[in-house]
PDB file of C-alpha atoms in Angstrom:
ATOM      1  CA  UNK A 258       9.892  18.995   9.188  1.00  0.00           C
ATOM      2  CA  UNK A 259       8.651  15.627  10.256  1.00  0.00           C
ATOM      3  CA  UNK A 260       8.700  16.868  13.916  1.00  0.00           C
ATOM      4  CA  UNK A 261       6.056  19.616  12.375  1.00  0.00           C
ATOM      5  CA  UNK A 262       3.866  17.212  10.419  1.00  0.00           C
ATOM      6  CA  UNK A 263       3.943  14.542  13.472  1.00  0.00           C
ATOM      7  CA  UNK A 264       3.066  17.187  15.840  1.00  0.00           C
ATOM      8  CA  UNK A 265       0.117  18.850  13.143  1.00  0.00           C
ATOM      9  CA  UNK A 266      -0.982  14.812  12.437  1.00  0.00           C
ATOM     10  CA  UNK A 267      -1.447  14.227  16.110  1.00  0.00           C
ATOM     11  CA  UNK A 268      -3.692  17.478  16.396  1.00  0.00           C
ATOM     12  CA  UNK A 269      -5.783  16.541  13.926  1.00  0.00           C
ATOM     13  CA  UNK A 270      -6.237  13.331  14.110  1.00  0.00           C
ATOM     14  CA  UNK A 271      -6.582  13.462  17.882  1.00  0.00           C
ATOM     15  CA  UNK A 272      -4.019  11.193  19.374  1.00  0.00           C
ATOM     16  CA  UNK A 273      -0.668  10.608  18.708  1.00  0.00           C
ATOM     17  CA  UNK A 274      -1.156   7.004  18.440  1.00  0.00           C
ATOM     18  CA  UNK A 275      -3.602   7.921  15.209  1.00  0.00           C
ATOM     19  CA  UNK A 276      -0.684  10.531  14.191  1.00  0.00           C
ATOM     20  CA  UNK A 277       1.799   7.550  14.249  1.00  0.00           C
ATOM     21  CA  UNK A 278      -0.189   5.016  11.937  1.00  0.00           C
ATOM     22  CA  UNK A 279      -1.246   7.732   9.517  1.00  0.00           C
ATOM     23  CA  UNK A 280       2.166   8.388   9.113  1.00  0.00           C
ATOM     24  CA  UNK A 281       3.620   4.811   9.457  1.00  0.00           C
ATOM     25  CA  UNK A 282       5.752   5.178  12.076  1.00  0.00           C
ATOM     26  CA  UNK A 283       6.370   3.770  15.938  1.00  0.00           C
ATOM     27  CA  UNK A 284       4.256   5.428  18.591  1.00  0.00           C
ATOM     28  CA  UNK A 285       7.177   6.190  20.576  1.00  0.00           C
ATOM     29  CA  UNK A 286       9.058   8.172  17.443  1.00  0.00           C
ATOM     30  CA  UNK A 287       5.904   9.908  17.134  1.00  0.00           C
ATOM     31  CA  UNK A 288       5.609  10.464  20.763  1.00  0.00           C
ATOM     32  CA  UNK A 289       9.495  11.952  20.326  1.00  0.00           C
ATOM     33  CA  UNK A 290       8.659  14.071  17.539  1.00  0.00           C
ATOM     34  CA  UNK A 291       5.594  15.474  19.378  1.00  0.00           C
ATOM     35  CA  UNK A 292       7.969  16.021  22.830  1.00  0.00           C
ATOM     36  CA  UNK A 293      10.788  17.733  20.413  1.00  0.00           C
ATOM     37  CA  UNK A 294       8.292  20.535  19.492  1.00  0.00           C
ATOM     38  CA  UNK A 295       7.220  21.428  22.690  1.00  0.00           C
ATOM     39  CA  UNK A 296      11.227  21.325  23.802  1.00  0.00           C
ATOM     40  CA  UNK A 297      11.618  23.831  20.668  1.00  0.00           C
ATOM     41  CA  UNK A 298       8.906  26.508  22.037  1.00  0.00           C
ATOM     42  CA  UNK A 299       9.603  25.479  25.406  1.00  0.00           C
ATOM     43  CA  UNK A 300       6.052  25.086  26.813  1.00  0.00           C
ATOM     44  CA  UNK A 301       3.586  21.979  26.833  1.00  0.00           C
ATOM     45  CA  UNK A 302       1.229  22.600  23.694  1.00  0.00           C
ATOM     46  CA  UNK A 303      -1.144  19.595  23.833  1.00  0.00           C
ATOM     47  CA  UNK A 304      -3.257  18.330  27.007  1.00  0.00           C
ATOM     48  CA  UNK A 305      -2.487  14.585  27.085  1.00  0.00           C
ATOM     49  CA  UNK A 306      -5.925  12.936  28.691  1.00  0.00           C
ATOM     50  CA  UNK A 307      -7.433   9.300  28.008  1.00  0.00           C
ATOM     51  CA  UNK A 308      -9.417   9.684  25.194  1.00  0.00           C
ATOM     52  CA  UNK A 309      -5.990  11.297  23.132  1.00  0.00           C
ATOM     53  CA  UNK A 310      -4.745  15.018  22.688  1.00  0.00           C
ATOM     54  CA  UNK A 311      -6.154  18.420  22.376  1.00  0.00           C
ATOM     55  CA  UNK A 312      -4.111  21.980  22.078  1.00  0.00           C
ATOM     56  CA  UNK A 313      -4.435  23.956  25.264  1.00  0.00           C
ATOM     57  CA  UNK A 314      -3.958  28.090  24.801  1.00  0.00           C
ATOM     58  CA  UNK A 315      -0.233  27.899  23.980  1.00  0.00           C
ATOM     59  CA  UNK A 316      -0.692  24.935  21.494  1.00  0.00           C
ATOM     60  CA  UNK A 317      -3.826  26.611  19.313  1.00  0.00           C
ATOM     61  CA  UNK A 318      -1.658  29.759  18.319  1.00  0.00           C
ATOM     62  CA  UNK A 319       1.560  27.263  17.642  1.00  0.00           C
ATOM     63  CA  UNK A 320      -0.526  25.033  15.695  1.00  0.00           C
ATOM     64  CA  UNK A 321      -1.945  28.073  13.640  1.00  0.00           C
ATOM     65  CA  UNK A 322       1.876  28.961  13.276  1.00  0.00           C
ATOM     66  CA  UNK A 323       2.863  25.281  11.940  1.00  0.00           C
ATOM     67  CA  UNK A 324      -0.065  24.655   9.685  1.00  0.00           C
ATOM     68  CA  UNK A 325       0.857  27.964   7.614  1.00  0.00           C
ATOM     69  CA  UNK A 326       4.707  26.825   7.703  1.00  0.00           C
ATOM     70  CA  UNK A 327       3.631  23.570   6.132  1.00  0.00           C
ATOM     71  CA  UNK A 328       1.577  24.695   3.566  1.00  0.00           C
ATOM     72  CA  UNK A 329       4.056  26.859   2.306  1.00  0.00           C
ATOM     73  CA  UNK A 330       6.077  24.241   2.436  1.00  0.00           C
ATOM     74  CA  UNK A 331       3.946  22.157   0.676  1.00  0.00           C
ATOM     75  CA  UNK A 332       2.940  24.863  -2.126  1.00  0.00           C
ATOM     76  CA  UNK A 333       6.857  24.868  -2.803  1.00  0.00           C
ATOM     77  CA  UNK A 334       7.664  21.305  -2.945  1.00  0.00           C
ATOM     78  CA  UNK A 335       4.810  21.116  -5.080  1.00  0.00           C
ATOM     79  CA  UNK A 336       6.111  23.960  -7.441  1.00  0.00           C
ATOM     80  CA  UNK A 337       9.837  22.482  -7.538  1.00  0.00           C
ATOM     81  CA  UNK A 338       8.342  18.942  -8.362  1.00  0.00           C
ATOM     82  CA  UNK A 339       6.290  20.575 -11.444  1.00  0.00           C
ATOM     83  CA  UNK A 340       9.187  22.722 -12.749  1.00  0.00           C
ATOM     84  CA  UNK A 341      11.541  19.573 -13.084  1.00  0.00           C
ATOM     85  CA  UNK A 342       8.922  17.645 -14.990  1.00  0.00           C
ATOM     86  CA  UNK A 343       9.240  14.577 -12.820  1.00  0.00           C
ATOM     87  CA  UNK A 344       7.420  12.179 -10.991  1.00  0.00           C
ATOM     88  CA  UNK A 345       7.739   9.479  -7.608  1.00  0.00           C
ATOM     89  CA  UNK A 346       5.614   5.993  -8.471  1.00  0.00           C
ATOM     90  CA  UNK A 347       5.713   3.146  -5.904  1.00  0.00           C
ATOM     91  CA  UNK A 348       3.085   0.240  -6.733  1.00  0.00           C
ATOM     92  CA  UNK A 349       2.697  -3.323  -4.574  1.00  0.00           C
ATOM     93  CA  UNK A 350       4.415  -6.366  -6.585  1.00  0.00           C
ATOM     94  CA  UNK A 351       1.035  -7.277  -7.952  1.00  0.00           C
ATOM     95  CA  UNK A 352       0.654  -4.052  -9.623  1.00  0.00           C
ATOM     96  CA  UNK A 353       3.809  -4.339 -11.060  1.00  0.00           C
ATOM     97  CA  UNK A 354       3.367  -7.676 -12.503  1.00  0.00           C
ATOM     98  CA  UNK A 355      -0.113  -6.628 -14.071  1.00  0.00           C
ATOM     99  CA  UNK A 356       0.650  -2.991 -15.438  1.00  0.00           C
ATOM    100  CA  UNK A 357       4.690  -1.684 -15.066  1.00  0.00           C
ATOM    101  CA  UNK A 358       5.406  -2.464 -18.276  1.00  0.00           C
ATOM    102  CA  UNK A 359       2.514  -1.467 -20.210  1.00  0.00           C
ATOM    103  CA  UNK A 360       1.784   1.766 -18.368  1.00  0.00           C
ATOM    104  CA  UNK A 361       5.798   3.074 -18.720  1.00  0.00           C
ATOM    105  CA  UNK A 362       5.554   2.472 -22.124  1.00  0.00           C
ATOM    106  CA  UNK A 363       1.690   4.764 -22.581  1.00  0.00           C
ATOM    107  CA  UNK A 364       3.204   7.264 -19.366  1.00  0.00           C
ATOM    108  CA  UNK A 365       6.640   7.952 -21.539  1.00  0.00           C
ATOM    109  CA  UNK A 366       4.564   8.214 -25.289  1.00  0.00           C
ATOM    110  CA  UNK A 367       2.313  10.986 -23.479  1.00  0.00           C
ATOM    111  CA  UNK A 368       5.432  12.845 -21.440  1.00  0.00           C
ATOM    112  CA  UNK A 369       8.691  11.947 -24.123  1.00  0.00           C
ATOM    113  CA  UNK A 370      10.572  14.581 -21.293  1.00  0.00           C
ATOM    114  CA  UNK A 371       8.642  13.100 -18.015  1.00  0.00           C
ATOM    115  CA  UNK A 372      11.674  11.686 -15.727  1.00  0.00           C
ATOM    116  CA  UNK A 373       9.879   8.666 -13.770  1.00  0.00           C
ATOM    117  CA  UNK A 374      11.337   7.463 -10.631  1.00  0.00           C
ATOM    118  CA  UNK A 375       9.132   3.826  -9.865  1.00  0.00           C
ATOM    119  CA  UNK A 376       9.875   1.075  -7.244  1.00  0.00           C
ATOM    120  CA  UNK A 377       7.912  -1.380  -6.541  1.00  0.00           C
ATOM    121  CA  UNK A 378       7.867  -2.117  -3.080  1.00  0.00           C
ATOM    122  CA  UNK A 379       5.427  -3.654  -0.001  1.00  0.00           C
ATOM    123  CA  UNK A 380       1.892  -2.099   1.364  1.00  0.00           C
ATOM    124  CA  UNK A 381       3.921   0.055   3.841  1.00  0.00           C
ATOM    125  CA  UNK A 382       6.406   1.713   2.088  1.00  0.00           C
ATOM    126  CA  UNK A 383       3.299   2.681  -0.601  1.00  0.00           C
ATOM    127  CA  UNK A 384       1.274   3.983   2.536  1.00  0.00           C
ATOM    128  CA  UNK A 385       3.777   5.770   4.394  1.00  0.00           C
ATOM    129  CA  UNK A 386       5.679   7.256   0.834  1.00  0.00           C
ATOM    130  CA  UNK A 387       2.214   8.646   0.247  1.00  0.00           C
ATOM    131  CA  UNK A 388       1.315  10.206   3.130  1.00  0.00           C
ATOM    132  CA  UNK A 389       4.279  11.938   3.704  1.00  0.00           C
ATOM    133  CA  UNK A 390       4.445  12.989   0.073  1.00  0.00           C
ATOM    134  CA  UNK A 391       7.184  11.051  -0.591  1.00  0.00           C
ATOM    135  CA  UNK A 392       5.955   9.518  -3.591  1.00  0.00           C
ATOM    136  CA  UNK A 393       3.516  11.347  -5.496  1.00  0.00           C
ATOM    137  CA  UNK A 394       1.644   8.009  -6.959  1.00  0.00           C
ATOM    138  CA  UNK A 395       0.618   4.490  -5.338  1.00  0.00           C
ATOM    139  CA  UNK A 396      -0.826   1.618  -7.449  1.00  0.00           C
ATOM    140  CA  UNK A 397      -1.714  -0.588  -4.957  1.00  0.00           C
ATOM    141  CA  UNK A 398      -4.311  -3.030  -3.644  1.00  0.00           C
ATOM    142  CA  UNK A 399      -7.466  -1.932  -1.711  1.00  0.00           C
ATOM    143  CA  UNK A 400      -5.799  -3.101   1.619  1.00  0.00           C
ATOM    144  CA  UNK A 401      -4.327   0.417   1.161  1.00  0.00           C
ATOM    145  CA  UNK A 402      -7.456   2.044   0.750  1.00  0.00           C
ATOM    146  CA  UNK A 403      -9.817   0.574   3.544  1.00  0.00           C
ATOM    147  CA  UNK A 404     -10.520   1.650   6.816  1.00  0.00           C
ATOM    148  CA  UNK A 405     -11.588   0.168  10.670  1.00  0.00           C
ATOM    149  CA  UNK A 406      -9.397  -1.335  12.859  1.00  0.00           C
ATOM    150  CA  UNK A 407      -9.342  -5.095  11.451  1.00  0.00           C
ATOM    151  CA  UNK A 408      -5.814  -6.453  10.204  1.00  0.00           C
ATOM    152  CA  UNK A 409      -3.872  -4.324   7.689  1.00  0.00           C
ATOM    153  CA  UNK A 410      -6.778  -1.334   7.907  1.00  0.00           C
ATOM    154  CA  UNK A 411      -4.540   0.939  10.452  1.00  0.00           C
ATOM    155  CA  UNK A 412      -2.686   2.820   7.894  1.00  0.00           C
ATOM    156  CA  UNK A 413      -4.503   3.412   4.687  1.00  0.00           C
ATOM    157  CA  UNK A 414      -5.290   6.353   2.031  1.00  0.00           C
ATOM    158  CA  UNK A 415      -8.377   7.281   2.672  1.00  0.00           C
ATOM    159  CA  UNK A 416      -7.920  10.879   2.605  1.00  0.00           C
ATOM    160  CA  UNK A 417      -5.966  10.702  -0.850  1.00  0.00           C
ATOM    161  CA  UNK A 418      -7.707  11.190  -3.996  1.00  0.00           C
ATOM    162  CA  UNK A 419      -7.735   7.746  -5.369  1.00  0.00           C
ATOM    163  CA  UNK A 420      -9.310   5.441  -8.482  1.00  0.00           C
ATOM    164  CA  UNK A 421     -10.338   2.253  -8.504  1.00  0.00           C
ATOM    165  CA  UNK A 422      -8.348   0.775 -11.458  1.00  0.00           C
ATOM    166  CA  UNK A 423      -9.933  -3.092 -11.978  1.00  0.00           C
ATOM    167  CA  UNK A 424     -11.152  -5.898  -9.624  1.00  0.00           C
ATOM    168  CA  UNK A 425      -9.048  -8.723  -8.714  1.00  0.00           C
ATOM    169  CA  UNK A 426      -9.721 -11.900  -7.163  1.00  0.00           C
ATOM    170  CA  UNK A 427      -8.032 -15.125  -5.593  1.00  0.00           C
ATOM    171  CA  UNK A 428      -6.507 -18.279  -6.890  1.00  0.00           C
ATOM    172  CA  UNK A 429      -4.352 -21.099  -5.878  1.00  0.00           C
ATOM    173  CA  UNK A 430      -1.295 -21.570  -8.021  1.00  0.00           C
ATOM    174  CA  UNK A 431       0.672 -25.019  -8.121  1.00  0.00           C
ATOM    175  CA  UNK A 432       3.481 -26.384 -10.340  1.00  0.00           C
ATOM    176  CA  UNK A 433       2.693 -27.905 -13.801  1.00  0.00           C
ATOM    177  CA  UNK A 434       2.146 -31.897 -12.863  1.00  0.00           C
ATOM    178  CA  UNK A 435       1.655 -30.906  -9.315  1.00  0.00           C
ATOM    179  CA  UNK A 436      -0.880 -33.749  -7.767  1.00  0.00           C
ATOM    180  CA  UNK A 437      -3.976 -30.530  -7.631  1.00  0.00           C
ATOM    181  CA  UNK A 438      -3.303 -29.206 -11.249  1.00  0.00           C
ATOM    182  CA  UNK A 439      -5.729 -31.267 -12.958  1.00  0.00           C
ATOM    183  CA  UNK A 440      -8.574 -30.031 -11.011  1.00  0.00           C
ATOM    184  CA  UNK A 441     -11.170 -28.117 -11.762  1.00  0.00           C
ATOM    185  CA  UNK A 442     -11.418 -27.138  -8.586  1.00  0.00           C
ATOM    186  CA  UNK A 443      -9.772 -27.087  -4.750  1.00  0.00           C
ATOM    187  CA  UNK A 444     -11.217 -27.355  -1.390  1.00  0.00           C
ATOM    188  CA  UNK A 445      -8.967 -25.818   1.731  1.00  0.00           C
ATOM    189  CA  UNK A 446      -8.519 -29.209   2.880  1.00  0.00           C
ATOM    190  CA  UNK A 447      -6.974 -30.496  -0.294  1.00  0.00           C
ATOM    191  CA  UNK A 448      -4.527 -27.232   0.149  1.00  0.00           C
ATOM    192  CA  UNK A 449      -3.538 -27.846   3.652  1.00  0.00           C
ATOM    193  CA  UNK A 450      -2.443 -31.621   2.735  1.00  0.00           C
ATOM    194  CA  UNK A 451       0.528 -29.546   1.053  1.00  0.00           C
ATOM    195  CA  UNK A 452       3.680 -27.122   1.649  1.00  0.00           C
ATOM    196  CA  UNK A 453       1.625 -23.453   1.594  1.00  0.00           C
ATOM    197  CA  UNK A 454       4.323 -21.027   0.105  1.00  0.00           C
ATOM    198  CA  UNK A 455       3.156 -17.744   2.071  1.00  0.00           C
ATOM    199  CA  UNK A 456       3.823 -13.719   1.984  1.00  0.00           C
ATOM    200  CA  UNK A 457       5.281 -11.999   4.924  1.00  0.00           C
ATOM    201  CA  UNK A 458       2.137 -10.905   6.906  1.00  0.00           C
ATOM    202  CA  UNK A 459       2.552  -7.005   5.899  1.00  0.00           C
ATOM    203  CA  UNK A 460       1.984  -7.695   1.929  1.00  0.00           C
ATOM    204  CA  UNK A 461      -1.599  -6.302   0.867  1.00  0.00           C
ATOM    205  CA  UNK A 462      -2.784  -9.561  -1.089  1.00  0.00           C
ATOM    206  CA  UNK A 463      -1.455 -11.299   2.218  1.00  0.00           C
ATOM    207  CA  UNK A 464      -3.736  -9.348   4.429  1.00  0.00           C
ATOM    208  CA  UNK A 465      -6.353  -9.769   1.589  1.00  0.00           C
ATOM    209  CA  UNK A 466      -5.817 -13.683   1.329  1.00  0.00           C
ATOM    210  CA  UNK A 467      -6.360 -13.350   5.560  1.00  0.00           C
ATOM    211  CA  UNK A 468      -9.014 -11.669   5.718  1.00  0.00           C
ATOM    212  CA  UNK A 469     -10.793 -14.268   3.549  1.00  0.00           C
ATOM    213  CA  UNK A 470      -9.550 -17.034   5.322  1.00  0.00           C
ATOM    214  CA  UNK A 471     -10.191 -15.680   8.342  1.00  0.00           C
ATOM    215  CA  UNK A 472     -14.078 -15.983   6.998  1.00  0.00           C
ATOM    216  CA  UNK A 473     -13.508 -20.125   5.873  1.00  0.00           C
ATOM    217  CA  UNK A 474     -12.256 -19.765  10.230  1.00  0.00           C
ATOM    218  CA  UNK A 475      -8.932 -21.051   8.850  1.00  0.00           C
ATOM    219  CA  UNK A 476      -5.666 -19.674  10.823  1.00  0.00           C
ATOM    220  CA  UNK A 477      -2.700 -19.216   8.227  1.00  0.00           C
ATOM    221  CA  UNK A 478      -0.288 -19.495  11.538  1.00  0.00           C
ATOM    222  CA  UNK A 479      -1.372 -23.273  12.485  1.00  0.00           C
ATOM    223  CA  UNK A 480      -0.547 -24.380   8.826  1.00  0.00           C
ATOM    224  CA  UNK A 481       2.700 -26.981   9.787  1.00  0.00           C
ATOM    225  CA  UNK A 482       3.483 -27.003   5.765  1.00  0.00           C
ATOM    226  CA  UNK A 483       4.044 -23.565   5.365  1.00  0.00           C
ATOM    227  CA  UNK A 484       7.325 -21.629   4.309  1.00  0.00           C
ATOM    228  CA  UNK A 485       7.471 -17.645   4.197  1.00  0.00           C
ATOM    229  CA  UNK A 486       9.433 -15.794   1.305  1.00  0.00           C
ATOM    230  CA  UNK A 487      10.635 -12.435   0.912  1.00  0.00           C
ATOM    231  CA  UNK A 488       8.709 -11.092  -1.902  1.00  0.00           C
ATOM    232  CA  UNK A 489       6.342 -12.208  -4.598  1.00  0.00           C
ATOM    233  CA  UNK A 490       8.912 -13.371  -7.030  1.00  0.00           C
ATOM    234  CA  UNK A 491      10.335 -15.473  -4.679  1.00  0.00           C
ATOM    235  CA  UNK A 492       6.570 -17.041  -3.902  1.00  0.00           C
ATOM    236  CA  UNK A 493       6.393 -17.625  -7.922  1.00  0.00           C
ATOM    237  CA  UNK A 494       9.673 -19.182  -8.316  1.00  0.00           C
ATOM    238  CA  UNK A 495       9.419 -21.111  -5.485  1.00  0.00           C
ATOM    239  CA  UNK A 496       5.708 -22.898  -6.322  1.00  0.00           C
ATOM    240  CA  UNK A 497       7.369 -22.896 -10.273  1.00  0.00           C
ATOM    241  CA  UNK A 498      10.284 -24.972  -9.106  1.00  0.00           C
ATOM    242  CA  UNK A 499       7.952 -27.665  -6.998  1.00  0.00           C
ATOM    243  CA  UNK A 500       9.069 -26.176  -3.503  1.00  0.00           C
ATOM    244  CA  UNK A 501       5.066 -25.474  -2.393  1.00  0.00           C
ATOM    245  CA  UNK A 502       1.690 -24.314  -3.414  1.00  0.00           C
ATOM    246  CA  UNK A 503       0.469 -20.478  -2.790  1.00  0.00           C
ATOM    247  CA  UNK A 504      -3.011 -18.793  -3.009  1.00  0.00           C
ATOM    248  CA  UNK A 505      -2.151 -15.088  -5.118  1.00  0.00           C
ATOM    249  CA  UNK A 506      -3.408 -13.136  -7.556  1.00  0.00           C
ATOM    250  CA  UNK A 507      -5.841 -14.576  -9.799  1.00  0.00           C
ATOM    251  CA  UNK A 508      -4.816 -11.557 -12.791  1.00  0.00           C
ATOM    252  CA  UNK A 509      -1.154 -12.503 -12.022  1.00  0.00           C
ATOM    253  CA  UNK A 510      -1.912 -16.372 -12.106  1.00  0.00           C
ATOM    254  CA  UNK A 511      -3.542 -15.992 -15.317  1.00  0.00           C
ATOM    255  CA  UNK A 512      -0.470 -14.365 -16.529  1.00  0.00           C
ATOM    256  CA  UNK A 513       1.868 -17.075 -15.369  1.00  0.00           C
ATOM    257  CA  UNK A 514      -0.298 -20.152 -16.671  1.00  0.00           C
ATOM    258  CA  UNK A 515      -0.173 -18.311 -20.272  1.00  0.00           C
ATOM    259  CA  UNK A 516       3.882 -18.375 -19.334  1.00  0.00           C
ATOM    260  CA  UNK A 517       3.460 -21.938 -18.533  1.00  0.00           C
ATOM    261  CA  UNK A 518       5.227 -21.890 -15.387  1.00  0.00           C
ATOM    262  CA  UNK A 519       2.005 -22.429 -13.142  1.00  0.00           C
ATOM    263  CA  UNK A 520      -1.416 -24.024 -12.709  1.00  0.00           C
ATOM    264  CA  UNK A 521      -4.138 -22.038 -11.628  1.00  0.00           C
ATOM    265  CA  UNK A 522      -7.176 -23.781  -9.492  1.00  0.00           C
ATOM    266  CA  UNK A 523      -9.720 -21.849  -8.750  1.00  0.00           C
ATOM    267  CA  UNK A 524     -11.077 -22.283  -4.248  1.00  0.00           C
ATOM    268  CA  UNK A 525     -13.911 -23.557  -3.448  1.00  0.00           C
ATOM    269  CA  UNK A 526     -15.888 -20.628  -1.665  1.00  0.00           C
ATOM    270  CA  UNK A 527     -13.196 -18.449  -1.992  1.00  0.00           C
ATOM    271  CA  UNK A 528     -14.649 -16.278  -5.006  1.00  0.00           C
ATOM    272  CA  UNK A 529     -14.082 -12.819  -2.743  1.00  0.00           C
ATOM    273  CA  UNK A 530     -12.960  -9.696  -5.144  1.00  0.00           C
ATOM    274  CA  UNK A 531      -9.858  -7.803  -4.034  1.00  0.00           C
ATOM    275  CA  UNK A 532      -9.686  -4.374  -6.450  1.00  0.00           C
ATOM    276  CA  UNK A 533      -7.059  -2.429  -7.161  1.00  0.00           C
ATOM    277  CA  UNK A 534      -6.372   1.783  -7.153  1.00  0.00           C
ATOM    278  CA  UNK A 535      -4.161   4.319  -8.041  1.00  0.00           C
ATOM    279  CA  UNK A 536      -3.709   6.883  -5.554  1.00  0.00           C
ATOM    280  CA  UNK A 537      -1.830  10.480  -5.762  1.00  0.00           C
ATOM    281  CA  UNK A 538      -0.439  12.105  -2.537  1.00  0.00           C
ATOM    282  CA  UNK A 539      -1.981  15.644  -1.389  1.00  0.00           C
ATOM    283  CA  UNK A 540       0.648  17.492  -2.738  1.00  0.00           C
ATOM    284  CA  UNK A 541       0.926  16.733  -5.946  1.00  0.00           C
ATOM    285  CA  UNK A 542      -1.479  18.858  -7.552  1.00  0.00           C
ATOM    286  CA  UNK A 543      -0.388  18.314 -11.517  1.00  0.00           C
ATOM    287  CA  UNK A 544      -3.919  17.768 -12.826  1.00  0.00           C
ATOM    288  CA  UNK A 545      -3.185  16.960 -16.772  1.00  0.00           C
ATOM    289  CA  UNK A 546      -0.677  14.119 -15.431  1.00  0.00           C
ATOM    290  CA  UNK A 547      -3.062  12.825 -12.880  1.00  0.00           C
ATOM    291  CA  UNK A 548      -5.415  12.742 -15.822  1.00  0.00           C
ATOM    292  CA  UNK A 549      -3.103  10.687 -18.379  1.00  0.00           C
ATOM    293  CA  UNK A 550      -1.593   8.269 -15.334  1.00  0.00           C
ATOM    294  CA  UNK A 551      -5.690   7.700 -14.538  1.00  0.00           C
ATOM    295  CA  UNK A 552      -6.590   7.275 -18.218  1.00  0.00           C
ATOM    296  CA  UNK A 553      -3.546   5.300 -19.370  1.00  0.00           C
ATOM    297  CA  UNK A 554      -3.860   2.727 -16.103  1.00  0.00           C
ATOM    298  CA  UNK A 555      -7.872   2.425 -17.048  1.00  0.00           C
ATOM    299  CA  UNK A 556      -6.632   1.437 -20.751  1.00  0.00           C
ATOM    300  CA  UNK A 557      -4.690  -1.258 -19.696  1.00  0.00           C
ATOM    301  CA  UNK A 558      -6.735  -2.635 -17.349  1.00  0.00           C
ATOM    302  CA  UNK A 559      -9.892  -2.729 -19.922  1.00  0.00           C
ATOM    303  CA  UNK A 560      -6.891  -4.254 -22.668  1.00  0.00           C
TER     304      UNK A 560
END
């Protein structure tokens, strides 16, 4: 099967290297996969030239072959997932923070019999669970969504039918009494005077934060004070306990200043928005539940 969709992905997308980012995998697995099917029907299928791939006269009747196999593959998995009433979320730690809660709770009133598998887990694993069909639904940030070739835009979700659930935005989060949490307001030059408590460079809002950065022509990597965590509740307990300072969220700041564990500041000239989507995989094709995950995620959002 993923030999298949590697091999269809590479046709249409015309290259293999565009096959292996759509699907979030290495080039050379990709390349593999590609290599394995032509092994299998024992004939080259694709002219490899400079530019990428196209099917020579063996390849266009295979392809024709494989695209029917997977839809019908596709049309059952869809059928299976349907008939056992249950459903694949993955959603970026931000998402999770802002809406897990709140939208199991509506999901579970509407669907009492709905069997919900969620993880939340890091911009890739959304991407790539989606795209394969893995997961049926991604909440995620738009990191996921956009397109080009700037950092983090490789593998997105473009072709998945996706909503845009709320807007976001940035803020810099310090511990109660730290020597910033009485401002009103930060420069990057008061932030860089202190221990930056940074996301691996895969995370959406990491990419996000970048990106703006990037703008300001300040380079995360140069930072001296800087310390990378695992995951986001690592980055919150470590700025909580006095360990650093972090730029995140600004929803999910707000939420931990009403906790009182943080401060929020808001950054000067940093007042970019970052918004935030739900997206459903191409082969999951229950309309009434796409409608009540859309409207239920909208409610919250608004509340």
């Amino acid at each position: 099967m993923e030999e298949l969709v590697t091999f269809k992905e590479a046709v249409d997308t015309g290259s293999i290297m565009n096959a292996s980012k759509k699907l979030g995998i290495q080039f050379s697995t990709a390349n593999y996969h590609v290599g394995k099917v032509e092994e299998y029907f024992g004939t080259p299928l694709l002219d490899r030239t400079a530019n990428g791939v196209k099917l020579n006269e063996d390849g266009v009747r295979i392809y024709q072959t494989v695209d029917n196999i997977l839809g019908l593959l596709e049309e059952a998995k869809a059928e299976i997932t349907e008939s056992r009433n249950y459903i694949r979320i993955k959603m970026g730690e931000i998402p999770s923070i802002l809406f897990l809660k709140d939208f199991l709770k509506k999901l579970q009133d509407v669907h009492p019999d709905l069997t919900i598998e969620v993880k939340s887990t890091s911009y890739n694993e959304c991407v790539k669970g989606v795209n394969t069909g893995d997961v049926d639904v991604a909440i995620v940030g738009e990191a996921c969504m956009n397109a080009g070739n700037g950092e983090g835009n490789d593998r997105n979700m473009l072709n998945h039918e996706a909503t845009e659930i709320c807007t976001d935005g940035f803020t810099l989060i310090t511990p109660t009494g730290h020597p910033l949490s009485g401002r009103d307001k930060v420069t990057m030059s008061d932030i860089s005077r202190y221990t930056m408590i940074c996301l691996p460079s895969d995370y959406g809002v990491e990419m996000s934060i970048r990106k703006e950065l990037k703008k300001q022509l300040v380079n995360v990597e140069r930072k001296t004070k800087r310390i990378v965590v695992e995951n986001l509740n690592q980055q919150i307990h470590m700025v909580a306990s006095g360990i650093g300072i972090a730029i995140t969220s600004k929803l999910v700041g707000a939420q931990l200043e009403k906790m009182g564990q943080v401060r929020t500041i808001p950054i000067e000239s940093m007042n970019a928005e970052r918004k935030l989507f739900v997206a459903f995989s191409r082969y999951f094709r229950d309309n009434d539940l796409k409608s009540d995950i859309i409207s239920s995620l909208l409610e919250i959002a608004g509340d």
